[in-house]
Coordinates of C-alpha atoms in Angstrom, one line a residue:
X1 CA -4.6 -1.3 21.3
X2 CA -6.1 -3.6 18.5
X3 CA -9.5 -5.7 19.8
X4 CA -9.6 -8.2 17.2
X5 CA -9.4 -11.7 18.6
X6 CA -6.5 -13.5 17.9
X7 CA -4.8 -11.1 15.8
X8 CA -0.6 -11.8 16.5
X9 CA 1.7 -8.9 17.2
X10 CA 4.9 -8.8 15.0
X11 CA 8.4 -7.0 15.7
X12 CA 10.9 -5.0 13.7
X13 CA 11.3 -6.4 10.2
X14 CA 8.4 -6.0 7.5
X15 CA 6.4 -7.4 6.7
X16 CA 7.3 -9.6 10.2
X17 CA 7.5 -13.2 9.1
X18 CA 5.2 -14.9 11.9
X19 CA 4.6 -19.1 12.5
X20 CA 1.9 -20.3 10.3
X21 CA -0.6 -22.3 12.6
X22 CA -2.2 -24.4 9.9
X23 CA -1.3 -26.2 8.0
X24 CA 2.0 -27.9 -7.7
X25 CA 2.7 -28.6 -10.2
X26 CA 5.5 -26.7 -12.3
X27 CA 4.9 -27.1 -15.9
X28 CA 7.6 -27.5 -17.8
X29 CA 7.3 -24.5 -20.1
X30 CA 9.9 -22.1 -21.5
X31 CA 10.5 -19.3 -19.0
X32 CA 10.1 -15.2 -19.5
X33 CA 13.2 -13.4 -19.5
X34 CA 13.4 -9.6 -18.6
X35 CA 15.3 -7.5 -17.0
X36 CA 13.7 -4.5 -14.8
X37 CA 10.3 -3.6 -15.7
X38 CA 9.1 -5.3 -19.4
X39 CA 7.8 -3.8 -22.4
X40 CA 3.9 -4.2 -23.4
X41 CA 4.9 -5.3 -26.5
X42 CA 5.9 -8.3 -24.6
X43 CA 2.6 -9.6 -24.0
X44 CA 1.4 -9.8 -27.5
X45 CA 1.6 -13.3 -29.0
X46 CA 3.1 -15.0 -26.0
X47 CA -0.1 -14.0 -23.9
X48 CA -1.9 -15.1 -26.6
X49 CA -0.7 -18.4 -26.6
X50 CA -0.9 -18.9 -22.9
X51 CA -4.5 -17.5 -22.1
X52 CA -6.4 -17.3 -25.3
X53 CA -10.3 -16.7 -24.2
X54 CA -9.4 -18.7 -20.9
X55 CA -10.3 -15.7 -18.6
X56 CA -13.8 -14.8 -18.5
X57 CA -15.6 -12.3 -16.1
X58 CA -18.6 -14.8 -15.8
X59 CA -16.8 -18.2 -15.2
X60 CA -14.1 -19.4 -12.7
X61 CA -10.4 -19.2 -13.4
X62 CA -9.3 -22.8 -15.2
X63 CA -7.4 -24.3 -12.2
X64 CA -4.2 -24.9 -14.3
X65 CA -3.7 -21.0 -14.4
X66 CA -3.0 -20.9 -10.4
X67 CA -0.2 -24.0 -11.1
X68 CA 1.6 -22.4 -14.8
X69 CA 5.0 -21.4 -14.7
X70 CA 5.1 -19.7 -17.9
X71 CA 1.9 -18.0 -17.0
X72 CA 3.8 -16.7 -13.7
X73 CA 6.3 -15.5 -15.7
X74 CA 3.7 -13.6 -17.9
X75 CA 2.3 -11.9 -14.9
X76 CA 5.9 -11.1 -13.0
X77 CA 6.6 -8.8 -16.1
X78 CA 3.4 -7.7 -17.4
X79 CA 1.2 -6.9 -14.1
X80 CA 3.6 -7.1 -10.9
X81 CA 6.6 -5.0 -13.0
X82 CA 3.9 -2.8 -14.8
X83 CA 1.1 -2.0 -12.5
X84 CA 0.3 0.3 -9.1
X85 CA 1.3 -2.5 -6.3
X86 CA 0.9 -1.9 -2.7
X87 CA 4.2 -1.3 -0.5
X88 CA 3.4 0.2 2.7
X89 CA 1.0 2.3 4.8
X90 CA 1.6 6.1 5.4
X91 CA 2.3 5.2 9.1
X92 CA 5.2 2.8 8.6
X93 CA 7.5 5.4 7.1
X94 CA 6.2 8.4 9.2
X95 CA 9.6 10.4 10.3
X96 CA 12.2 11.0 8.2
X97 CA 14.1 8.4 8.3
X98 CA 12.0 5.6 8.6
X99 CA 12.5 3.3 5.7
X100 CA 10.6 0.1 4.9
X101 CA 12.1 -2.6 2.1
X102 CA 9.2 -4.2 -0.1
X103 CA 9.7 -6.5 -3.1
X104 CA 7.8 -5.2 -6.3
X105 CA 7.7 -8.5 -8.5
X106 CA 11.1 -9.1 -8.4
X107 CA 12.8 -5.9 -7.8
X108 CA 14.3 -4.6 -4.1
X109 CA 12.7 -1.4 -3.1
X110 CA 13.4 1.0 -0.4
X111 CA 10.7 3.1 0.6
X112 CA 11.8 6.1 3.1
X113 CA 10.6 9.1 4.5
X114 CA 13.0 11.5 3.2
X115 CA 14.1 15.3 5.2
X116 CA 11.4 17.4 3.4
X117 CA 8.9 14.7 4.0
X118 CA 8.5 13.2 0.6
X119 CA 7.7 9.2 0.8
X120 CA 9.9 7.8 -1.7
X121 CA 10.6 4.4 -3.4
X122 CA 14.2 3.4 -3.9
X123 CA 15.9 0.8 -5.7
X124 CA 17.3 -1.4 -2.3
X125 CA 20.6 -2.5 -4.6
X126 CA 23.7 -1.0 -4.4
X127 CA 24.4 1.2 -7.3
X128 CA 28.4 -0.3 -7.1
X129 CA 28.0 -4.1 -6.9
X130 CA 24.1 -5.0 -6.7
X131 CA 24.1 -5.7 -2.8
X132 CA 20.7 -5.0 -0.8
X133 CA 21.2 -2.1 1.2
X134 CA 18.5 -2.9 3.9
X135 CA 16.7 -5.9 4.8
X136 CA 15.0 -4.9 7.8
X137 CA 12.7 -1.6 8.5
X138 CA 14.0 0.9 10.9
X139 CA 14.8 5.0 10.8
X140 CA 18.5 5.9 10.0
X141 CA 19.8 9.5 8.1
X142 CA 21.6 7.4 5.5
X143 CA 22.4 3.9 4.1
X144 CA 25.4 2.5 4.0
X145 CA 26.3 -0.8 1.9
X146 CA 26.9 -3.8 4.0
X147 CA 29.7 -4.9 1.5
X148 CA 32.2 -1.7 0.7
X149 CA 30.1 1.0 2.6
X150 CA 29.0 2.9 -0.5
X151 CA 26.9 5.6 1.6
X152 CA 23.6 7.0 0.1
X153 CA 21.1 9.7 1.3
X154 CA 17.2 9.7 2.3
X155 CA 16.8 10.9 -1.5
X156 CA 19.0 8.1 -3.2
X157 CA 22.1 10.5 -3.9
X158 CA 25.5 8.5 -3.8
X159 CA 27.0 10.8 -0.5
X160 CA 30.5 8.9 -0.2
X161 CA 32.7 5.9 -1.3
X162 CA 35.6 4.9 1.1
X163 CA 39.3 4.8 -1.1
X164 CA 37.7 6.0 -4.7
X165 CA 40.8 8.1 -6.1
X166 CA 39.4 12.0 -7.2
X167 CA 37.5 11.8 -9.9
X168 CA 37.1 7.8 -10.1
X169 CA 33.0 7.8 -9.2
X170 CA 30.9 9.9 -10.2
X171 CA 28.6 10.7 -7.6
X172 CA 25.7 12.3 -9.7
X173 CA 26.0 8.8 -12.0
X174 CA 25.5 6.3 -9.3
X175 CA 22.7 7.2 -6.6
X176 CA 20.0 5.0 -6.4
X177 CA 17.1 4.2 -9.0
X178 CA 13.8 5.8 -7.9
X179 CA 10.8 4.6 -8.7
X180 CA 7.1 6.7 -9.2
X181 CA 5.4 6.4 -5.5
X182 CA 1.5 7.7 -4.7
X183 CA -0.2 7.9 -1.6
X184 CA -4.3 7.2 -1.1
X185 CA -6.2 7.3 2.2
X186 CA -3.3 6.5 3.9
X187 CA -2.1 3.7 2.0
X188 CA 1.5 3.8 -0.8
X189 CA 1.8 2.6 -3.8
X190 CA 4.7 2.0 -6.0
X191 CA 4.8 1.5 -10.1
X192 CA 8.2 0.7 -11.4
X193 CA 6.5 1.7 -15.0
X194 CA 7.0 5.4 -15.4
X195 CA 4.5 5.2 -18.4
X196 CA 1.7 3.8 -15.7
X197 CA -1.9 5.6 -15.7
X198 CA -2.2 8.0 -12.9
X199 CA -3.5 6.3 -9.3
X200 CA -6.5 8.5 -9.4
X201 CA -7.4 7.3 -12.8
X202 CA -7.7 3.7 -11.4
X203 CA -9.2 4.1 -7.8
X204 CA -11.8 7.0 -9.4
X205 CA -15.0 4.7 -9.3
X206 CA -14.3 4.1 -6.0
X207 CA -13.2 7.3 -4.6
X208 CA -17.4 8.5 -3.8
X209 CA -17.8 5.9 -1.8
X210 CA -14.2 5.5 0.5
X211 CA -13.8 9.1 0.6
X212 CA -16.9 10.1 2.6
X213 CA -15.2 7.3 5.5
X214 CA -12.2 9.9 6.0
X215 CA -10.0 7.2 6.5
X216 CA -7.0 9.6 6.6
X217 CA -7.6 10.3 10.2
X218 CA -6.8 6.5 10.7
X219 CA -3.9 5.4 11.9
X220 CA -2.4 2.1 11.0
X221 CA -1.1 0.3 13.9
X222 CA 2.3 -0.6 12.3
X223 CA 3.3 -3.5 15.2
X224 CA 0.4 -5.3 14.5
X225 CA 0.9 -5.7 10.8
X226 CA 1.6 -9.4 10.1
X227 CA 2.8 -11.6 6.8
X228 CA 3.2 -15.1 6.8
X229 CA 3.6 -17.1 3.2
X230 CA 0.6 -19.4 1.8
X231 CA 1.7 -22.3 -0.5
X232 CA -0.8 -21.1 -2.9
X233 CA -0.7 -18.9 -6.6
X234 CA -1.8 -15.3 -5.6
X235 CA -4.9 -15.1 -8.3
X236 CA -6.2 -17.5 -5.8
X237 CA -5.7 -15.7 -2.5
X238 CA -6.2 -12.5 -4.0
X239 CA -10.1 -14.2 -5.3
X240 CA -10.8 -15.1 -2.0
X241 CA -10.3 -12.2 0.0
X242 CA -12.9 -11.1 -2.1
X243 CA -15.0 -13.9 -2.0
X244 CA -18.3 -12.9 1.0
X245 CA -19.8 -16.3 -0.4
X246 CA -17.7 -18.6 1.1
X247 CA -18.5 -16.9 4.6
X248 CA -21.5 -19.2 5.2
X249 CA -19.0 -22.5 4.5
X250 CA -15.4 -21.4 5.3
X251 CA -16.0 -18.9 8.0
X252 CA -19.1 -20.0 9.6
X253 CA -18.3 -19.7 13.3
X254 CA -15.9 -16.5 12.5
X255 CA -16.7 -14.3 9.7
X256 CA -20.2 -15.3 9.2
X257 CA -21.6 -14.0 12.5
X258 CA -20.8 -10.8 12.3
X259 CA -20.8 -9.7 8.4
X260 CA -23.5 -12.8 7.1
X261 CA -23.4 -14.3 3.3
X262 CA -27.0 -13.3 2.5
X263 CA -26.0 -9.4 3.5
X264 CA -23.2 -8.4 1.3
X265 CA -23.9 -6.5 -2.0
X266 CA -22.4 -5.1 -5.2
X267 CA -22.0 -1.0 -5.7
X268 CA -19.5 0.1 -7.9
X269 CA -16.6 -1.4 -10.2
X270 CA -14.7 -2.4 -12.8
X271 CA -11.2 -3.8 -13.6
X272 CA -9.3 -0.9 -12.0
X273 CA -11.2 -1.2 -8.7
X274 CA -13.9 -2.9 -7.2
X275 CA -16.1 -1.6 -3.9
X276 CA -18.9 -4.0 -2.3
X277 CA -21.1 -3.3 1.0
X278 CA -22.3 -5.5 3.6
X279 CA -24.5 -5.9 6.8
X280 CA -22.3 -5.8 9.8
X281 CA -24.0 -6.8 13.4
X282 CA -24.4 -3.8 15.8
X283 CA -22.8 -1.6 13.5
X284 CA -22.8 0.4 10.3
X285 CA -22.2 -1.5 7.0
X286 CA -18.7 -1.9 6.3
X287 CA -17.1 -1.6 2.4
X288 CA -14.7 -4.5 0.7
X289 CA -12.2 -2.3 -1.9
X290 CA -10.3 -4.1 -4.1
X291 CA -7.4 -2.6 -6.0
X292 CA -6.1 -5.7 -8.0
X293 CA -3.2 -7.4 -8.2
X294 CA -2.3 -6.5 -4.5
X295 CA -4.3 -5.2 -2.3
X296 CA -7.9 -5.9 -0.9
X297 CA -9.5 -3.6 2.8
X298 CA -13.0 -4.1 4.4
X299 CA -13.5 -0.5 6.0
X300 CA -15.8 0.5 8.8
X301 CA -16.0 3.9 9.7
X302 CA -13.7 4.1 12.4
X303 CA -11.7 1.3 11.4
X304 CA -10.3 -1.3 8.7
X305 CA -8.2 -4.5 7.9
X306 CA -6.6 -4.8 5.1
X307 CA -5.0 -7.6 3.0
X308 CA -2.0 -7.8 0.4
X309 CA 0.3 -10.8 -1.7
X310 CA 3.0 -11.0 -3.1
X311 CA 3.8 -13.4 -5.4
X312 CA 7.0 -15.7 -4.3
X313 CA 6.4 -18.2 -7.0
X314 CA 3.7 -19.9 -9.0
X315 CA 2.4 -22.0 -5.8
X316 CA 3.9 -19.4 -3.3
X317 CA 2.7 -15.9 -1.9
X318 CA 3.4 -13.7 0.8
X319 CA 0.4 -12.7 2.5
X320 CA 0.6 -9.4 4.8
X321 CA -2.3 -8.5 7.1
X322 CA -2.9 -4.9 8.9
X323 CA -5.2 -3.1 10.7
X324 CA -5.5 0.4 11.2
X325 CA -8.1 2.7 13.8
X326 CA -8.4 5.7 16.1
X327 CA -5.8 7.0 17.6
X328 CA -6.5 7.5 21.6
X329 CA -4.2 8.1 25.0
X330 CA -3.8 4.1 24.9
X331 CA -2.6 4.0 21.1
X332 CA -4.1 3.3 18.5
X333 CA -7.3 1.6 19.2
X334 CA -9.0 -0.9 16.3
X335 CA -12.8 -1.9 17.3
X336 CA -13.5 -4.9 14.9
X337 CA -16.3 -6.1 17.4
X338 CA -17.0 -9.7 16.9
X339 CA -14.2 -10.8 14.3
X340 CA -11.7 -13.6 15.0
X341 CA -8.4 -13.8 13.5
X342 CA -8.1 -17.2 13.0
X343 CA -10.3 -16.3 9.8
X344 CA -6.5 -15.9 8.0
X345 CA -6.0 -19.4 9.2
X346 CA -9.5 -20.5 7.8
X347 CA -8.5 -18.4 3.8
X348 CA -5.0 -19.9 4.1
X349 CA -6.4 -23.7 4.2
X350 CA -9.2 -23.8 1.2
X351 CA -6.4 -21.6 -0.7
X352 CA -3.9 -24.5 0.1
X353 CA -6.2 -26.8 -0.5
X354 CA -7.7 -25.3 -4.0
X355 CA -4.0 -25.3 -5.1
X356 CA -3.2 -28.4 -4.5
X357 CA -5.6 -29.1 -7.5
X358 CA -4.2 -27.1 -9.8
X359 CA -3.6 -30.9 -12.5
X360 CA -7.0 -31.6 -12.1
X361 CA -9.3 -32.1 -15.4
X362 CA -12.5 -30.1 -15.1
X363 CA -14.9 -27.5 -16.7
X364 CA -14.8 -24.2 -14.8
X365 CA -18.5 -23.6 -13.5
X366 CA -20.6 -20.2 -13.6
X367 CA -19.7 -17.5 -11.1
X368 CA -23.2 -16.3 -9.2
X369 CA -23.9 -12.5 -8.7
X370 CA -22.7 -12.7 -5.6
X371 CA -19.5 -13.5 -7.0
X372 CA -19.3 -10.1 -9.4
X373 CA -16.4 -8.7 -7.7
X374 CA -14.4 -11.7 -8.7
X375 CA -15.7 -11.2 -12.1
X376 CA -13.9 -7.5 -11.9
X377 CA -10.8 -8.7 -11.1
X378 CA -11.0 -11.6 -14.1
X379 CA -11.9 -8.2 -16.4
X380 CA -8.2 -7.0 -14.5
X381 CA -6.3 -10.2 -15.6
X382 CA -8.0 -10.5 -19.5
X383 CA -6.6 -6.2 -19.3
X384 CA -3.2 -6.9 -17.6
X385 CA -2.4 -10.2 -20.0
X386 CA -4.1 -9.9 -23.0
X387 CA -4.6 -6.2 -23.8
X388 CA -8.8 -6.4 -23.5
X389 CA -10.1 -2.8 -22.5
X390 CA -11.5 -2.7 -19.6
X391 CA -15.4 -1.5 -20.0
X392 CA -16.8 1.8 -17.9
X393 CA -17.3 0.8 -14.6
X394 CA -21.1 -0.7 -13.7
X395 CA -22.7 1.6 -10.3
X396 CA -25.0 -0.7 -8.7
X397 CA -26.0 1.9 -6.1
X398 CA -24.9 5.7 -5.0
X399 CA -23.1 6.3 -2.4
X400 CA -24.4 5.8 0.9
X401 CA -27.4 3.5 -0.5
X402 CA -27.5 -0.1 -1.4
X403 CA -28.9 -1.5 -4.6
X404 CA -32.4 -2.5 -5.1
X405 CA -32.6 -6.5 -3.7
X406 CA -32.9 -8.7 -7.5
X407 CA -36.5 -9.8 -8.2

C-alpha cells in the first residue's frame, strides 16, 4: 500500500512506460564513435575543446550544454559507459529468476537473480546474431533467443543451440558478457568499466549519515515504480531533483508545505556523492542523497522516493520514479504524509521548459548556498569530462546534527 497522493501504479515491463499528463536544438557537430565502454584517453583534447573552464561549481551550467550533440556524445562514453549507474532495486530481481532489462548508456543489460542468489548484470544481446534476449521483466530458469532460440542460463553460460553440428559452437566461447554489479541499501548498481573505483569508495562521505536510517529493512514496492520520458537533457533533470530552492516557486502548493525552502540544509559532499537535510512537517527531517549521473532519494526513516534518468538523447531522458517502505500484512506500506505526486508533473514542466532554451544568449548567473549540492554535481561533470580531481569532501555537520544557521 503506497499513501502518496497521486502516485500511478505500473504493470509488468520496467521501467513501466506510463501517459505523461503535462505537457532543441541539435548542433551540427562531428559525432563520438565507440564501441562498448570508451577509453579515458578519449576524453583528453576532445573534452577540452568542448567544455574548456565552462563548468564551474559556483555558477550555473551555460544552457547550450543541455542542447550539444557532441557534448552528449562526450558524456555517453566517458560518464554513462564508465561510471556506477543505477539499474534496479534489490526487490525487483528478488527470486531466482527474476530478471529486469536496463539500458546502461547505450548497452542492453540483463540484470537476474541467479540459483545461488547472486544479482548479476548481463549483456541483453545474443551472443550469435546481436538480438535482445528480453524486453520485458519477469522470472524464467533460462533465456531463450527470440530469433534461432540460442538458450542461455541465470549465470550467462550458452546452455544449447538448436541444429549446431558437434563441435561447431563452442559453448564456453559464447555465453553472455557480464558486467561488474554492487548492491547499497537496497539499491544495484552496474559499471560496464571493469577498471571503475569501488562503490564504497564513492558513496563513503555519505555512508554515516544513510546508514544509521537502516534502509535495508525497506522494501521497494516494485508495482508502484513508474518511468515516463521528459523532452529535456538529463544534467537538467538530474539538477533539479536536487534543486530544494525552487520548492517555494515550482512546488508551492505540493512540495513546499510539507518539506519548506527556508528548512533544507547542506551536510556532507563532494563529486562522488552529495547528502542534504531538511525540515519535514509532523515528522523527522528527511535526507536528499545524490549519487550523480543517475540517481537522486529523499529518505525518511521509514520510508523514501527515489529518482533516476537515463539519457535517450541530447533533449531526451527517461525518468523512473520509485518508492519504497515497511513491509506490513497489507504489503508494503509507504507513509509520505502530505506529498502529492503531481510534483513529477510540476519537475517535468520547468525542465521542458528550461530546455527549450537551450540557443539562448546569456551569462550563466551565481549559484546561492542553497544551491551547493548542484555545485557537487558541477565538481562530478568538470571530474567525469575533463579529468579535474575531485577535492575531499566538505562536512557541514555530523551526523544526526545540522549545521550552524550562516551569520
Amino acid at each position: 500500500m503506497t499513501s502518496i497522493t497521486g502516485l500511478r501504479p505500473g504493470c509488468s515491463p520496467w521501467p513501466t512506460p506510463w501517459a505523461p499528463s503535462s505537457s532543441w536544438r541539435n548542433v551540427s557537430q562531428p559525432k563520438t564513435l565507440f564501441t562498448g565502454t570508451s577509453g579515458r584517453s578519449r576524453a583528453g583534447t576532445r573534452s577540452e575543446k568542448l567544455v574548456p573552464n565552462r563548468i564551474e561549481r559556483a555558477t550555473a551550467l551555460p544552457v547550450d550544454l543541455f542542447g550539444d550533440e557532441a557534448v552528449f556524445e562526450l558524456e555517453i562514453a566517458d560518464i554513462w559507459h564508465q561510471d556506477w549507474v543505477f539499474a534496479c532495486t534489490v526487490d525487483a530481481v528478488a527470486e531466482p529468476g527474476e530478471h529486469v532489462p536496463v539500458m546502461i548508456g547505450r548497452q542492453p543489460v540483463l540484470m537476474v537473480r541467479g540459483d545461488d542468489f547472486q544479482i548479476r548484470a548481463l549483456a541483453n544481446v545474443c551472443s550469435h546474431r546481436g538480438t535482445p534476449l528480453v524486453d520485458c521483466a519477469g522470472r524464467l530458469s533460462r533465456f531463450s533467443c527470440p530469433y534461432h532460440a540460442w538458450t542461455y542460463g541465470l549465470e550467462g553460460d550458452l546452455l544449447s543451440v538448436p541444429y549446431a553440428l558437434p563441435a561447431e559452437v563452442g559453448h564456453a566461447d559464447h555465453g553472455l558478457e557480464s558486467f561488474l554489479v554492487e548492491t547499497w541499501h537496497g539499491l544495484v548498481f552496474v559499471s560496464l568499466n571493469p577498471d571503475v573505483e569501488p562503490l564504497s569508495t564513492r558513496v563513503a562521505a555519505v555512508e554515516p549519515y544513510i546508514k544509521p536510517l537502516g534502509l535495508d529493512r525497506l522494501h521497494h514496492d516494485v508495482a508502484a515504480t513508474m518511468s515516463e520520458q521528459w523532452d529535456a537533457n538529463w544534467k537538467l533533470i538530474f539538477g533539479n531533483a536536487l534543486d530544494s530552492y525552487s520548492h517555494f516557486r515550482v512546488h508551492a502548493e505540493t512540495v513546499e508545505p510539507v518539506s519548506p525552502t527556508d528548512g533544507s540544509y547542506y551536510l556532507a559532499g563532494s563529486a562522488r556523492a552529495t547528502v542534504t537535510g531538511g525540515e519535514s512537517m509532523e515528522r523527522a527531517d528527511h535526507l536528499v542523497v545524490s549519487l550523480p549521473p543517475s540517481f537522486v532519494a529523499v529518505i525518511y526513516p521509514d520510508a523514501l522516493v527515489w529518482q533516476s534518468v537515463r539519457p535517450l538523447t541530447v533533449g531526451r531522458t527517461e525518468v523512473t520514479t520509485g518508492v519504497a517502505g515497511e513491509e506490513s500484512d497489507a504489503g508494503t506500506v509507504v507513509s509520505l504524509p502530505g506529498w502529492d505526486a503531481s510534483f513529477i508533473d510540476e519537475d517535468r514542466a520547468i525542465c521542458e521548459q528550461v530546455q527549450r532554451n537551450v540557443s539562448a544568449r546569456w551569462r550563466p548567473g551565481p549559484l546561492l548556498e542553497l544551491e551547493r549540492a548542484l555545485g557537487d554535481f558541477h565538481a562530478y561533470l568538470a571530474w567525469r569530462l575533463s579529468d579535474v580531481a575531485p577535492e575531499p569532501p566538505v562536512v557541514a555537520a555530523e551526523p544526526g546534527s545540522r549545521p550552524e544557521p550562516p551569520l
